XYZ file of C-alpha atoms in Angstrom:
606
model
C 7.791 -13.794 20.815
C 7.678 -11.791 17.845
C 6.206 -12.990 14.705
C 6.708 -11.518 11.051
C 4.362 -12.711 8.025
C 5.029 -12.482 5.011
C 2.242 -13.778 2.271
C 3.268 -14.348 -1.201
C 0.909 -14.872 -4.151
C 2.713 -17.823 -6.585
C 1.611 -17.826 -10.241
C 0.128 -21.532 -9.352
C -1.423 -20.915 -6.281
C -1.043 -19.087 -3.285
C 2.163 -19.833 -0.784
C 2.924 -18.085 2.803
C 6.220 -17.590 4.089
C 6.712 -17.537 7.854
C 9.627 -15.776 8.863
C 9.622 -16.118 12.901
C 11.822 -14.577 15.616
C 11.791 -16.022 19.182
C 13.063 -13.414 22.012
C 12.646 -15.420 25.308
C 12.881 -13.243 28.099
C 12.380 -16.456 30.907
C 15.672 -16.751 32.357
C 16.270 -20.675 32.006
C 16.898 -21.343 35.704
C 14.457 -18.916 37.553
C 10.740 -18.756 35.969
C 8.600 -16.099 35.941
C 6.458 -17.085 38.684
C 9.525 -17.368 41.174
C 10.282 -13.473 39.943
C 8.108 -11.329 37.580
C 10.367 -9.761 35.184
C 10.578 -6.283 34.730
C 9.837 -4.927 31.231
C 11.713 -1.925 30.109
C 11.452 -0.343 26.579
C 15.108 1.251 25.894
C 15.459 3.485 22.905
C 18.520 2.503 20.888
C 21.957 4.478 21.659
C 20.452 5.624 24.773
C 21.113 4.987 28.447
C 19.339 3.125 30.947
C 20.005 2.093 34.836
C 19.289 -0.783 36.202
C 18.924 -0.930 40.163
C 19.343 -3.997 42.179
C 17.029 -4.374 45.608
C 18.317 -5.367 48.725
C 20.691 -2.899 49.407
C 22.132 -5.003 52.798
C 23.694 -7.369 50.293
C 27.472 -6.884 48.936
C 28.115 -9.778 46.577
C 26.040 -9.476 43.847
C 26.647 -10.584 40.384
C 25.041 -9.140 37.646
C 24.244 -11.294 34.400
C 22.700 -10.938 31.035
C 21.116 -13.799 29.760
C 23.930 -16.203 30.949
C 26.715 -14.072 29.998
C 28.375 -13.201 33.903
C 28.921 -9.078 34.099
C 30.068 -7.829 37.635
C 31.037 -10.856 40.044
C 30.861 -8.102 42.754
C 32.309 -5.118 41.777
C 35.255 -6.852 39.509
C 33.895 -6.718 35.653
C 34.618 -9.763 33.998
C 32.823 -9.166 30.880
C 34.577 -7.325 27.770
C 34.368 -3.909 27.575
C 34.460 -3.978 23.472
C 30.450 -5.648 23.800
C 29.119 -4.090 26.722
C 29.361 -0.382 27.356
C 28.680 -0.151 31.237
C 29.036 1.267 35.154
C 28.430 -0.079 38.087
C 27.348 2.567 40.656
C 28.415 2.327 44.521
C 24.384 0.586 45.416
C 24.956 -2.134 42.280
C 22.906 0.056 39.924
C 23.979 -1.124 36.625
C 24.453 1.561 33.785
C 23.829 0.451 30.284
C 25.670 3.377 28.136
C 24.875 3.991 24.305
C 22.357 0.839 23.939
C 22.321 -1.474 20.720
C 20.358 -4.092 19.752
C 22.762 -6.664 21.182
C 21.893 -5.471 24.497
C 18.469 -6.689 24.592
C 17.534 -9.945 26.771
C 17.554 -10.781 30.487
C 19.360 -8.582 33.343
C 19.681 -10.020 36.786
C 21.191 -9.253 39.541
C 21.575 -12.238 41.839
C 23.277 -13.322 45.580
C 24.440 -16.750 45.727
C 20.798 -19.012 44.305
C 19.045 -15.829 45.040
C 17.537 -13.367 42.222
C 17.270 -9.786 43.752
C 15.897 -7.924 40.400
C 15.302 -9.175 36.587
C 14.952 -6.719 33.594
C 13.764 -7.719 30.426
C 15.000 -5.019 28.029
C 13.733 -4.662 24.650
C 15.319 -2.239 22.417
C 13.926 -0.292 19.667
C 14.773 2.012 16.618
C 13.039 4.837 14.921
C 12.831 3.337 11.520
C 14.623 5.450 8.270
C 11.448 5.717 6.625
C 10.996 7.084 2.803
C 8.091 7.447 0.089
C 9.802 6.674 -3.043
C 8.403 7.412 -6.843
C 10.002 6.014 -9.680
C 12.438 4.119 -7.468
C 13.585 7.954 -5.909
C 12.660 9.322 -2.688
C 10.869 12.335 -3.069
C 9.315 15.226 -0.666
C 7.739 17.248 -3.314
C 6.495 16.122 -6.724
C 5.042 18.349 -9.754
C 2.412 16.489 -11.815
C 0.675 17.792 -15.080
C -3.266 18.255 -14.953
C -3.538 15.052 -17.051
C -2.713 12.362 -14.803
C -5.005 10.174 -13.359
C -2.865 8.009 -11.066
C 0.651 8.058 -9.603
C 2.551 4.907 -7.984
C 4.000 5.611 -4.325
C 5.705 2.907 -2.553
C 6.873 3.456 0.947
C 9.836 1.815 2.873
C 10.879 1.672 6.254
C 14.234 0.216 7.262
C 16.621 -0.357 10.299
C 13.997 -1.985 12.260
C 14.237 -5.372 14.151
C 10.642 -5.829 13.464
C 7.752 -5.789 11.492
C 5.826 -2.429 11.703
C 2.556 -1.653 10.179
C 2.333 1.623 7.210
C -0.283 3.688 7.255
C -1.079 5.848 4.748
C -3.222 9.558 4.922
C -4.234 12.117 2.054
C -4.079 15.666 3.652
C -4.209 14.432 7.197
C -7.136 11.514 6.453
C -5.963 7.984 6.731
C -7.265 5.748 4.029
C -6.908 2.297 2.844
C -7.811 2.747 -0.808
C -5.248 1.963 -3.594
C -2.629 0.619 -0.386
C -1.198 -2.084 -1.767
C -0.570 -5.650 0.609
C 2.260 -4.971 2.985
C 5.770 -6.758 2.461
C 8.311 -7.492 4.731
C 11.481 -8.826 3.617
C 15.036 -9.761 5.741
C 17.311 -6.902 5.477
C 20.277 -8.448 2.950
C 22.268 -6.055 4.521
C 21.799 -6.657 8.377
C 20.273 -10.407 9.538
C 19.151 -8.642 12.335
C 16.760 -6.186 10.398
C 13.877 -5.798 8.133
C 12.538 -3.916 5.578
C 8.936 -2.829 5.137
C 7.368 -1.994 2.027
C 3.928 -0.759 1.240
C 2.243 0.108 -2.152
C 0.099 3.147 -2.244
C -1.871 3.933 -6.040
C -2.633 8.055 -5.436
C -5.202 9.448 -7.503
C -4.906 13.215 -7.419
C -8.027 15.312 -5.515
C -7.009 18.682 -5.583
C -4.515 20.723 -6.759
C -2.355 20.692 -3.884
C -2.136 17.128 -2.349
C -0.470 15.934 0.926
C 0.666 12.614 0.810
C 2.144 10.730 4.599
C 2.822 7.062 5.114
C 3.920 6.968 9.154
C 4.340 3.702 10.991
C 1.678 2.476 13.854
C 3.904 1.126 16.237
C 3.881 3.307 19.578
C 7.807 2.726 19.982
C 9.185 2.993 16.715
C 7.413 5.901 15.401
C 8.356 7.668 11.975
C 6.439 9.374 9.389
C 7.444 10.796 5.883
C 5.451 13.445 3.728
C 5.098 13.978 0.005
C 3.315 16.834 -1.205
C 1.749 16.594 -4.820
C 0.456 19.791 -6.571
C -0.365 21.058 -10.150
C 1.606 24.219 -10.877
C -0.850 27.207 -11.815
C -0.092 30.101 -13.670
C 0.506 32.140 -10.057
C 3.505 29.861 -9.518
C 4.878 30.047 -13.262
C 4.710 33.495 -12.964
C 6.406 33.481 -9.261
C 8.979 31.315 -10.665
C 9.921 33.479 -13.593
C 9.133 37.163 -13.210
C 9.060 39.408 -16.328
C 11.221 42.164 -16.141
C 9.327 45.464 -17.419
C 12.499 47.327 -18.128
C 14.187 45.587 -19.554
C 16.887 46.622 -22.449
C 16.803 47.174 -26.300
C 19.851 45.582 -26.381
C 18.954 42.850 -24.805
C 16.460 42.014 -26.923
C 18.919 42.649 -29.892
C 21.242 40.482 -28.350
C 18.483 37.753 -28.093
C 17.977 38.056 -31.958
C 21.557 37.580 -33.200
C 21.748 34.780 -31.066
C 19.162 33.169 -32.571
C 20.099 34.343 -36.804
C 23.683 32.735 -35.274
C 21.612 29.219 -33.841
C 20.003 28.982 -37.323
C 22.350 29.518 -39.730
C 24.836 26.907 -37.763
C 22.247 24.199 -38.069
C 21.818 24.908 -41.439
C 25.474 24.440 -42.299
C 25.308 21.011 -40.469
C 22.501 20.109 -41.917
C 24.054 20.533 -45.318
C 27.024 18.730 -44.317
C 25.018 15.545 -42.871
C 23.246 15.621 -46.094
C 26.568 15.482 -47.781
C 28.026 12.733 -45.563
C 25.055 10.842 -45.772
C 25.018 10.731 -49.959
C 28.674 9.637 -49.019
C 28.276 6.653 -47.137
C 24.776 5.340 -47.612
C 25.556 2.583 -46.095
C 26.143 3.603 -42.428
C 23.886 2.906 -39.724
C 23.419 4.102 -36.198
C 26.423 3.013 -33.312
C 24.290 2.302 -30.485
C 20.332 2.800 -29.790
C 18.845 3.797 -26.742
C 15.257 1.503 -25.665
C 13.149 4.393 -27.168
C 14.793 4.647 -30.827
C 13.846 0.809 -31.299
C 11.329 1.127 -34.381
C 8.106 -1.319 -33.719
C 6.226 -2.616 -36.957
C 2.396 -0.879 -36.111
C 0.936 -4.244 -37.665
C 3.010 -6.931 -36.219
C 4.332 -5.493 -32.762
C 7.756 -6.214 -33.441
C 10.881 -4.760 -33.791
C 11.521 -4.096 -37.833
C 14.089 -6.008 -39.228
C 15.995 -3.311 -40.903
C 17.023 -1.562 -37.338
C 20.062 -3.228 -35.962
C 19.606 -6.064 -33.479
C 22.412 -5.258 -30.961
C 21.986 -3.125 -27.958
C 24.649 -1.816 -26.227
C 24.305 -2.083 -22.668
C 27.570 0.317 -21.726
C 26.480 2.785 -23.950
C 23.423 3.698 -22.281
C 22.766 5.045 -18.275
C 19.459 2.905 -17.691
C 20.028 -0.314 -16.230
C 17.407 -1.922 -17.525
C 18.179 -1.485 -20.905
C 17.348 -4.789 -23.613
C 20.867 -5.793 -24.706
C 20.075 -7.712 -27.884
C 16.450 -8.112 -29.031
C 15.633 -10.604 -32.206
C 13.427 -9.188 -34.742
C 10.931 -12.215 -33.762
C 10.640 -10.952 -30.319
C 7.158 -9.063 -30.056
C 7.917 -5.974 -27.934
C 4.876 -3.961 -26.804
C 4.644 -0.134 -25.585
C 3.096 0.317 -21.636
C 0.032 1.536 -22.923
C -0.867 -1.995 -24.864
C -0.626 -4.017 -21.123
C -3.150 -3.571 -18.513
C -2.289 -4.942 -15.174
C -5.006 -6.181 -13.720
C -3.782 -7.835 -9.953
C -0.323 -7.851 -8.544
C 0.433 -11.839 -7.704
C 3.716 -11.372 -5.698
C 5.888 -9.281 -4.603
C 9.210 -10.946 -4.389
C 12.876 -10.347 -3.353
C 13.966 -10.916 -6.714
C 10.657 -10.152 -9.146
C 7.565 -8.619 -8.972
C 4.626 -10.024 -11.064
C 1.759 -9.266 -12.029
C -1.249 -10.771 -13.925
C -1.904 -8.430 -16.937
C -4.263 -8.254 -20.110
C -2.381 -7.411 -23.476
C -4.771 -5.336 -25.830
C -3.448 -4.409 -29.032
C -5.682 -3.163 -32.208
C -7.235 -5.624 -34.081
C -5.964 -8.195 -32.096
C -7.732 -10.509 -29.599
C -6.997 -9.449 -26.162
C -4.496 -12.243 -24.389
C -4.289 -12.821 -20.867
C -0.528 -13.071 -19.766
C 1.935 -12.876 -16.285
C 4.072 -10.324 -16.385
C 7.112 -10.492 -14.399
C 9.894 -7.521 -13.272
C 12.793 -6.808 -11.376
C 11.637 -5.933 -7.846
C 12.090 -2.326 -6.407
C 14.684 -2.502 -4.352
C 16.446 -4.164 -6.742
C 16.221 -1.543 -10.008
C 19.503 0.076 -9.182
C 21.656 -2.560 -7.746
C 24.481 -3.838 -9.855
C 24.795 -7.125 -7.913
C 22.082 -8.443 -9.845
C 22.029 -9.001 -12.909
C 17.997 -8.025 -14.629
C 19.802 -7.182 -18.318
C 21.407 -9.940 -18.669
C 18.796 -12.333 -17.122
C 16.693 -11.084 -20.155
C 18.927 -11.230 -22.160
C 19.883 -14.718 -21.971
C 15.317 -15.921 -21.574
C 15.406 -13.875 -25.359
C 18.526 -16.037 -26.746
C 16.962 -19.220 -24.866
C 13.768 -18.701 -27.396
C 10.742 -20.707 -26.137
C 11.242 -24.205 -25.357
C 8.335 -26.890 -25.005
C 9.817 -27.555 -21.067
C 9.573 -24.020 -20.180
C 7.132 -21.169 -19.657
C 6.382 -19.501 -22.920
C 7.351 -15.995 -23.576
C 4.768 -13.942 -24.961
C 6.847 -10.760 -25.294
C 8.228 -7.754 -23.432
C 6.624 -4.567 -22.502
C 8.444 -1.146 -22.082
C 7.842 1.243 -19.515
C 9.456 4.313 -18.740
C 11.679 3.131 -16.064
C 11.176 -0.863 -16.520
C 11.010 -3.874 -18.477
C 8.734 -6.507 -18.314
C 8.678 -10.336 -19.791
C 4.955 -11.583 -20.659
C 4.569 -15.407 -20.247
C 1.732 -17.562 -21.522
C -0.857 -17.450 -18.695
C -1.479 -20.784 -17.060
C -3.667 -20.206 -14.367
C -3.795 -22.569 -10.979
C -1.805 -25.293 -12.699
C 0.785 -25.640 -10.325
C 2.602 -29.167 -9.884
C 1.704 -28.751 -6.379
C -1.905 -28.849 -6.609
C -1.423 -31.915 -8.736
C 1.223 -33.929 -6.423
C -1.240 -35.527 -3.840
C -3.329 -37.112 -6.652
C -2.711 -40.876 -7.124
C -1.652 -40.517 -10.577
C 0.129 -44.039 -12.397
C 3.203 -43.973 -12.127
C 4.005 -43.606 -15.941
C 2.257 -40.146 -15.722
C 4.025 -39.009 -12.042
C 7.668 -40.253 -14.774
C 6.532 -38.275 -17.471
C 6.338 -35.139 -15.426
C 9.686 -35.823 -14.395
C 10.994 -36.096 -17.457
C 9.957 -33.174 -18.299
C 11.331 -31.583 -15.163
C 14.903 -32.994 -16.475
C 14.742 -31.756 -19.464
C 13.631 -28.160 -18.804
C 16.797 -28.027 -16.421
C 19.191 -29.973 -18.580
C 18.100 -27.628 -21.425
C 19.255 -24.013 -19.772
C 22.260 -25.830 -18.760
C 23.102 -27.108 -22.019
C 22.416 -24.091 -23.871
C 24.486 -21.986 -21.473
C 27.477 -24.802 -22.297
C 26.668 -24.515 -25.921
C 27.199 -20.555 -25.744
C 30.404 -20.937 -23.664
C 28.872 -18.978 -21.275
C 28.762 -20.525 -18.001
C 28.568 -17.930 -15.898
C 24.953 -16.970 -17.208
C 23.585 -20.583 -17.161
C 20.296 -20.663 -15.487
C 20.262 -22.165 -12.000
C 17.615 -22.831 -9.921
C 18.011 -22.833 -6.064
C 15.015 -23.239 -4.369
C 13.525 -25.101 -6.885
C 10.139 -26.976 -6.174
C 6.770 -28.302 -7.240
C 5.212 -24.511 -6.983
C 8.248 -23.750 -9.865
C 6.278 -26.369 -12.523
C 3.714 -25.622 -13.924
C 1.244 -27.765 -15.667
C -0.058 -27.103 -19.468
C -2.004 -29.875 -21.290
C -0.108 -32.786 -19.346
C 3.260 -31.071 -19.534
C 5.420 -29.731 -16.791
C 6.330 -26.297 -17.682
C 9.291 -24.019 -15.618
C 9.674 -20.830 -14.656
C 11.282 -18.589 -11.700
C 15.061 -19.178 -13.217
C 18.382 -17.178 -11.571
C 21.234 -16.422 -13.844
C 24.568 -18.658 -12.265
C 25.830 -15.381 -10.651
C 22.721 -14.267 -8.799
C 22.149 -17.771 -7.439
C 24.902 -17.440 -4.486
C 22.631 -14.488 -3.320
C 19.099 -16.411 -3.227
C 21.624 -19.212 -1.515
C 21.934 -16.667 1.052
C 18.442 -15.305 1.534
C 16.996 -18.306 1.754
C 18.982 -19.579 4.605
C 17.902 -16.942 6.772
C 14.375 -18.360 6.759
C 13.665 -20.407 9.976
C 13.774 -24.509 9.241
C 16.185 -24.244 6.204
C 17.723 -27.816 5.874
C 19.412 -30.322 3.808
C 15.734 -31.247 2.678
C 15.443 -27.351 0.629
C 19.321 -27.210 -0.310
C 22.287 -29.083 -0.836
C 24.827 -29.605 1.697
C 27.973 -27.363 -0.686
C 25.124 -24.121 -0.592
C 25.521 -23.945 3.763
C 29.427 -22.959 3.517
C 30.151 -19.328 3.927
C 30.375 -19.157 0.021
C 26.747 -20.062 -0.648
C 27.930 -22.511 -3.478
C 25.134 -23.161 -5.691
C 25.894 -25.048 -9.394
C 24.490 -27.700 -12.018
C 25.060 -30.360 -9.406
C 23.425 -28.421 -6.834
C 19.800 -28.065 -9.096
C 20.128 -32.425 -9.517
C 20.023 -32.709 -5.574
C 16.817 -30.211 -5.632
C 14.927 -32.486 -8.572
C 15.765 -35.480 -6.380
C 14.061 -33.743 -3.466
C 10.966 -33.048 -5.784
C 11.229 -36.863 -7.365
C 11.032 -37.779 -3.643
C 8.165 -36.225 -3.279
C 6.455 -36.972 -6.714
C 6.850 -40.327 -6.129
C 5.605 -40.339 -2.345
C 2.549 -37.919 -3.103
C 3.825 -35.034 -0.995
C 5.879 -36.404 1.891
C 9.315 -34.955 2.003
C 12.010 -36.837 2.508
C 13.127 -34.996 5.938
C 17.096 -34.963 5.306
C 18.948 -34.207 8.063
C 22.889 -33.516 8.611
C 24.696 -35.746 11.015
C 27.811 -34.416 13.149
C 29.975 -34.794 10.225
C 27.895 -32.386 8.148
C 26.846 -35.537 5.790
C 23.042 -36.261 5.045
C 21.605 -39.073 7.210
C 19.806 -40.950 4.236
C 16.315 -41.628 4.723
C 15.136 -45.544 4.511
C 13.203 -46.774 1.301
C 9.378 -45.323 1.612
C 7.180 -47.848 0.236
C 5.818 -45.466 -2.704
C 9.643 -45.339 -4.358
C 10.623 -47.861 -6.403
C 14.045 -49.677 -6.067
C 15.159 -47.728 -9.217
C 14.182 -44.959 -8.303
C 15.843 -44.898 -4.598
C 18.821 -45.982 -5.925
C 18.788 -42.728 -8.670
C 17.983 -40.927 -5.538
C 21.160 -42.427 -3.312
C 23.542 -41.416 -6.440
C 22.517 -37.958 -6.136
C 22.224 -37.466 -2.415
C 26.322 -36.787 -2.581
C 27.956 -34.375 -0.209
C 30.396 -33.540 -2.680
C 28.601 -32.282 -5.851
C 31.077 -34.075 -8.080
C 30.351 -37.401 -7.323
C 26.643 -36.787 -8.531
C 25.519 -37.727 -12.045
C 25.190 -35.045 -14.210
C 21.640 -34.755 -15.547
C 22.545 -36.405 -19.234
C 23.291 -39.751 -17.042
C 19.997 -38.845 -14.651
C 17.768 -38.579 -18.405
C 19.355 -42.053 -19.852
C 18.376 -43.737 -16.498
C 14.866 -42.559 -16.327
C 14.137 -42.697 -20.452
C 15.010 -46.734 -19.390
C 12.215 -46.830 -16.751
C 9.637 -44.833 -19.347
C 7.693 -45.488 -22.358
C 7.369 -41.698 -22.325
C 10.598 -41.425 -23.877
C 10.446 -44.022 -26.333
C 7.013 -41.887 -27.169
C 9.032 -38.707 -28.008
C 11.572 -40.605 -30.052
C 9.065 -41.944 -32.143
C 7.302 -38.614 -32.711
C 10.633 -36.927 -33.068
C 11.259 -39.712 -36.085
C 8.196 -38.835 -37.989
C 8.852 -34.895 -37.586
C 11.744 -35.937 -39.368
C-alpha cells in the first residue's frame, strides 16, 4: 500500500488530510502463501520479460490482474493497452512500460499458477527550484540581501517522494519549509511535491540542490547563487584601449541630440498640461498608487479604477476604495506559515507601521502554482472581498499588502476560535440557533450582494464548506475561505479525488462530469453543518442509493422535528426544489428569539 500525507494548518486549528492509494498486488484467487510473488521494479517506457516456469507445459494463459492476455499463444487482449510478445518458451515481453501496466502477472495452466510478477513502475520525477514563481539555474543577488525564497517542485510522479535540500554539497534542514503534496489537477494518477527552502547567502558563490530520496525515482536540480565582483563586471564588459576619437565624438552628439529632444517635450507637456488641467492619468500600474504616509491609504485624489487589461501582472488590484488601507511589504512581518493550500497560502503575520500599535493579522495569497494560471480567478476574487466591504457575518479585512510579485488580504486575527472546537460542547439550543443564523446570513449575504451587482458569475460560493470555515468572535460565527462562482467547479473537482468523498461533503448535482456547484448547492452544505450543530458532531452519513438519490437518514434524537423537517426540504437531488436561503432565514428567525433580538436592536439604531 502506498500512503501520501498531507498536513494542513487551518486558521482555527489544525486539520490533516489523508490522501491514500491502495496497490494490492495479492491476486484475489491465489494468496501469497500458495505462491510468493515476484517483485520487479520496471522503469517507465522501458522493457521487461517475464518468464513462465515449467517449460513441459503448452497451454498457458497469461493474465494481468484479471484482465486474460495469451490463452496459449492466441492474444486476446487489445493491442491499443498492452504493448507485448510472447516468445516461443511463454516469456512475456512488456514493450515501452506505462503506469497502467503495473499490478499482477501470472502465468497459469488450468487451476495451476506457474509464475506471478508484481510489477511496480516508476518515473524519474521533472524536478525544478523555482524563485519568484520561475525556474532558475543561476541567480545574481546584490551584497545586501539577507534572505532569498526557493521553493522546489517535483512532478510526474505516482507517489509521494521526500526533498532534500544541500548548500554546496551539505544537506541541511534549516529554513526547509513543511513538505506538500498535492493531486496533480492535470493527471489523477500523479502528484506534485513541493518544498519551501528560506536561503540565507554564506559566501559569495553559493550552490543550491534540492534532489529527491527515493532510490527509484531519483532527480536532483541545482541553483547556483553568487554576488558579481568587480573581476566578473570587468569580464563581462571589457574596455577597449584603442578605441576611436570618433567614437567618442559620436557618443557626444548623441547625447547634445538626447537632451535637447527632451527638452522640447518637456516644453510641450508643460504646454499641454496649462491646456487641459484637468486631465488625469489613463491607467495606473500597482506601484504608481500614491499611499497617505499618515493614514496608510490610498489618497483620494488618485483615481480609484484599475485597469486590469492594461497591465502584464496578474495580480494586479482592479479597483481599490480610498477607505481600503493598503500597506507596502516592508510594514508586514510574517511570522509562521499556517497552510499551504491548493487554492491560498496563509500566513500569520504582524503589521508594524510608525506610530501605530503593532496588530496581529492572517494574511492570505494565491498559492504558487497558481500565480500564473488564468483559470483562476485571484484579481477578481479581490476584487469582489474589497466591493463586499466588511460585514458583521464575515471575517474582517484589515487591509492588503503589496509585494513585488503578490498581493495579500490581512484579516482580523481570531486565533483557535474555530466552530469546530466549539461543536461538541452542550451548548442550549438557542445559542447552537444563533450560530446558525449567523451561518445563513454570512452566505445569504455574498449571494445577495453578487445578485444586487448583477453579477452572478462572481458570487461567492462555498463548496466544501464546514465548521473549520466559521469562526468564532465574541459569540458570533464569522466566515472565511470563499471561491468566486467560476472557480468553484474546480475545488468541485479536487475535492472528489480525495478518498471517502460522499453525499455527506457535497451535493448530489457537484458528482456529474460538470462538477455543478451553485447557491443551492452551499444550502445542502449548511444543512450538513446544522446536522451536525444540532447532534454535537455526528454526521449525518448520507449515502446514494442505486438511483443516485440520498438514502435519508432517520430522525437523531438531538434534532428537533423543525429542524429535520428544514433538513428533508433541503436534502433535494435536484437543486431547484430546495428553498432558497431567504425561505431557510424566515423559518429559523420563527424558531429564534435571536432574531427578534436583532430586529429590536436594528429598531433603535434607527
Amino acid at each position: 500500500m502506498l500512503n501520501q500525507r498531507i498536513t494542513c494548518n487551518g486558521i482555527g486549528g489544525n486539520s490533516q488530510i489523508f490522501v491514500t492509494r491502495s496497490v494490492t498486488f495479492i491476486d484475489e484467487h491465489v494468496s501469497a502463501s500458495q505462491h510468493p510473488c515476484q517483485v520487479t521494479h520496471v522503469e517507465l517506457y522501458s522493457d521487461v520479460w517475464l518468464d513462465c516456469e515449467e517449460k513441459e507445459v503448452h497451454n498457458r494463459i497469461w493474465k494481468h490482474q484479471n484482465t486474460y492476455l495469451y490463452w496459449g499463444r492466441r492474444q486476446v487482449a487489445g493491442y491499443k493497452t498492452y504493448q507485448m510478445q510472447l516468445l516461443n518458451n511463454y516469456t512475456l515481453k512488456l514493450e515501452n512500460v506505462t503506469y497502467e501496466n503495473k499490478g499482477n502477472y501470472t502465468c497459469e495452466e488450468r487451476n495451476k499458477t506457474l509464475s506471478k510478477y508484481c510489477i511496480i513502475i516508476y518515473g524519474r520525477p521533472n524536478i525544478s527550484i523555482r524563485y519568484q514563481g520561475k525556474a532558475v539555474h543561476k541567480l545574481n543577488i546584490s551584497t545586501d540581501v539577507n534572505t532569498i525564497s526557493f521553493t522546489c517542485l517535483a512532478h510526474n510522479i505516482p507517489s509521494a517522494v521526500n526533498l532534500t535540500w544541500s548548500i554546496n554539497q551539505s544537506v541541511t534542514t534549516k529554513g526547509v519549509g513543511e513538505l506538500l503534496v498535492i493531486p496533480d489537477p492535470n493527471n489523477v494518477d500523479m502528484f506534485i511535491v513541493l518544498s519551501s527552502f528560506m536561503f540565507h547567502p554564506l559566501n559569495t558563490v553559493n550552490t543550491i540542490s534540492c534532489f529527491t530520496e527515493s532510490p527509484l525515482q531519483q532527480a536532483i536540480t541545482t541553483v547556483t547563487v553568487y554576488e558579481p565582483n568587480k573581476e566578473d563586471l570587468a569580464e563581462a564588459n571589457p574596455v577597449d584601449e584603442n578605441q576611436s576619437v570618433s567614437t567618442l565624438l559620436t557618443v557626444v552628439i548623441t547625447l547634445m541630440t538626447t537632451l535637447l529632444i527632451s527638452f522640447v517635450c518637456l516644453t510641450l507637456i508643460i504646454i499641454r498640461r496649462r491646456a487641459d488641467r484637468g486631465a488625469c492619468c489613463s491607467s495606473l500600474t500597482m506601484y504608481e498608487l500614491s499611499i497617505h504616509k499618515d493614514t496608510g491609504k490610498l489618497s483620494k485624489e488618485n483615481p480609484n479604477y484599475l485597469d486590469i487589461e492594461s497591465v502584464d501582472n496578474y495580480d494586479v488590484i482592479p479597483e481599490i476604495s480610498p477607505e481600503t488601507e493598503v500597506f507596502q511589504r516592508k510594514n508586514v512581518n510574517f511570522i509562521a506559515s499556517l497552510k499551504k493550500g491548493y487554492f491560498f497560502d496563509r500566513w500569520t503575520a504582524v503589521i508594524s507601521v510608525p506610530e501605530k500599535a503593532d496588530k496581529c493579522v492572517f494574511a492570505s495569497t494565491i498559492a504558487e502554482h497558481m500565480l500564473h494560471d488564468k483559470n483562476f480567478h485571484w484579481g477578481n476574487y479581490v476584487k469582489k472581498l474589497l466591493e463586499f466591504g466588511n460585514q458583521s457575518n464575515l471575517l474582517k479585512i484589515e487591509g492588503i499588502c503589496l509585494d513585488a510579485d503578490r498581493m495579500y488580504v490581512l484579516y482580523e486575527h481570531l486565533p483557535d476560535t474555530s466552530l469546530t472546537n466549539h461543536i461538541e460542547t452542550h451548548s442550549p439550543m438557542e445559542t447552537r440557533l444563533r450560530y446558525l443564523m449567523d451561518i445563513v446570513n454570512g452566505i445569504s449575504s455574498s449571494i445577495v450582494k453578487g445578485c444586487v451587482l448583477n453579477d452572478s458569475m462572481y458570487q461567492f460560493l462555498h463548496p466544501g464548506f464546514s465548521a473549520n470555515k466559521v469562526l468564532l468572535s465574541q459569540g458570533k460565527c464569522k466566515l472565511y475561505d470563499f471561491l468566486l462562482s467560476q472557480d468553484a467547479p474546480t475545488k468541485v473537482k479536487l475535492m472528489k479525488r480525495k478518498p471517502g468523498c460522499n453525499l455527506s461533503h457535497l451535493p448530489p448535482e457537484s458528482f456529474n462530469e460538470t462538477n455543478e456547484y451553485s447557491s443551492a448547492s452551499d444550502l445542502w452544505c449548511i444543512s450538513l453543518l446544522m446536522w451536525q450543530l444540532f447532534t454535537f458532531g455526528q454526521p449525518p452519513r448520507l449515502t446514494a442509493n442505486t438511483s443516485g438519490h440520498p438514502e435519508i437518514p432517520s430522525k437523531p434524537n438531538e434534532l428537533s422535528e423543525n429542524l429535520y423537517s428544514i433538513v428533508l426540504r433541503v436534502w433535494k437531488t435536484d437543486p431547484r426544489l430546495r428553498p432558497s436561503t431567504a425561505t431557510l432565514k424566515e423559518a429559523l428567525e420563527n424558531m429564534s428569539t435571536y432574531s427578534k433580538e436583532i430586529h429590536v436592536e436594528n429598531d433603535i439604531a434607527k
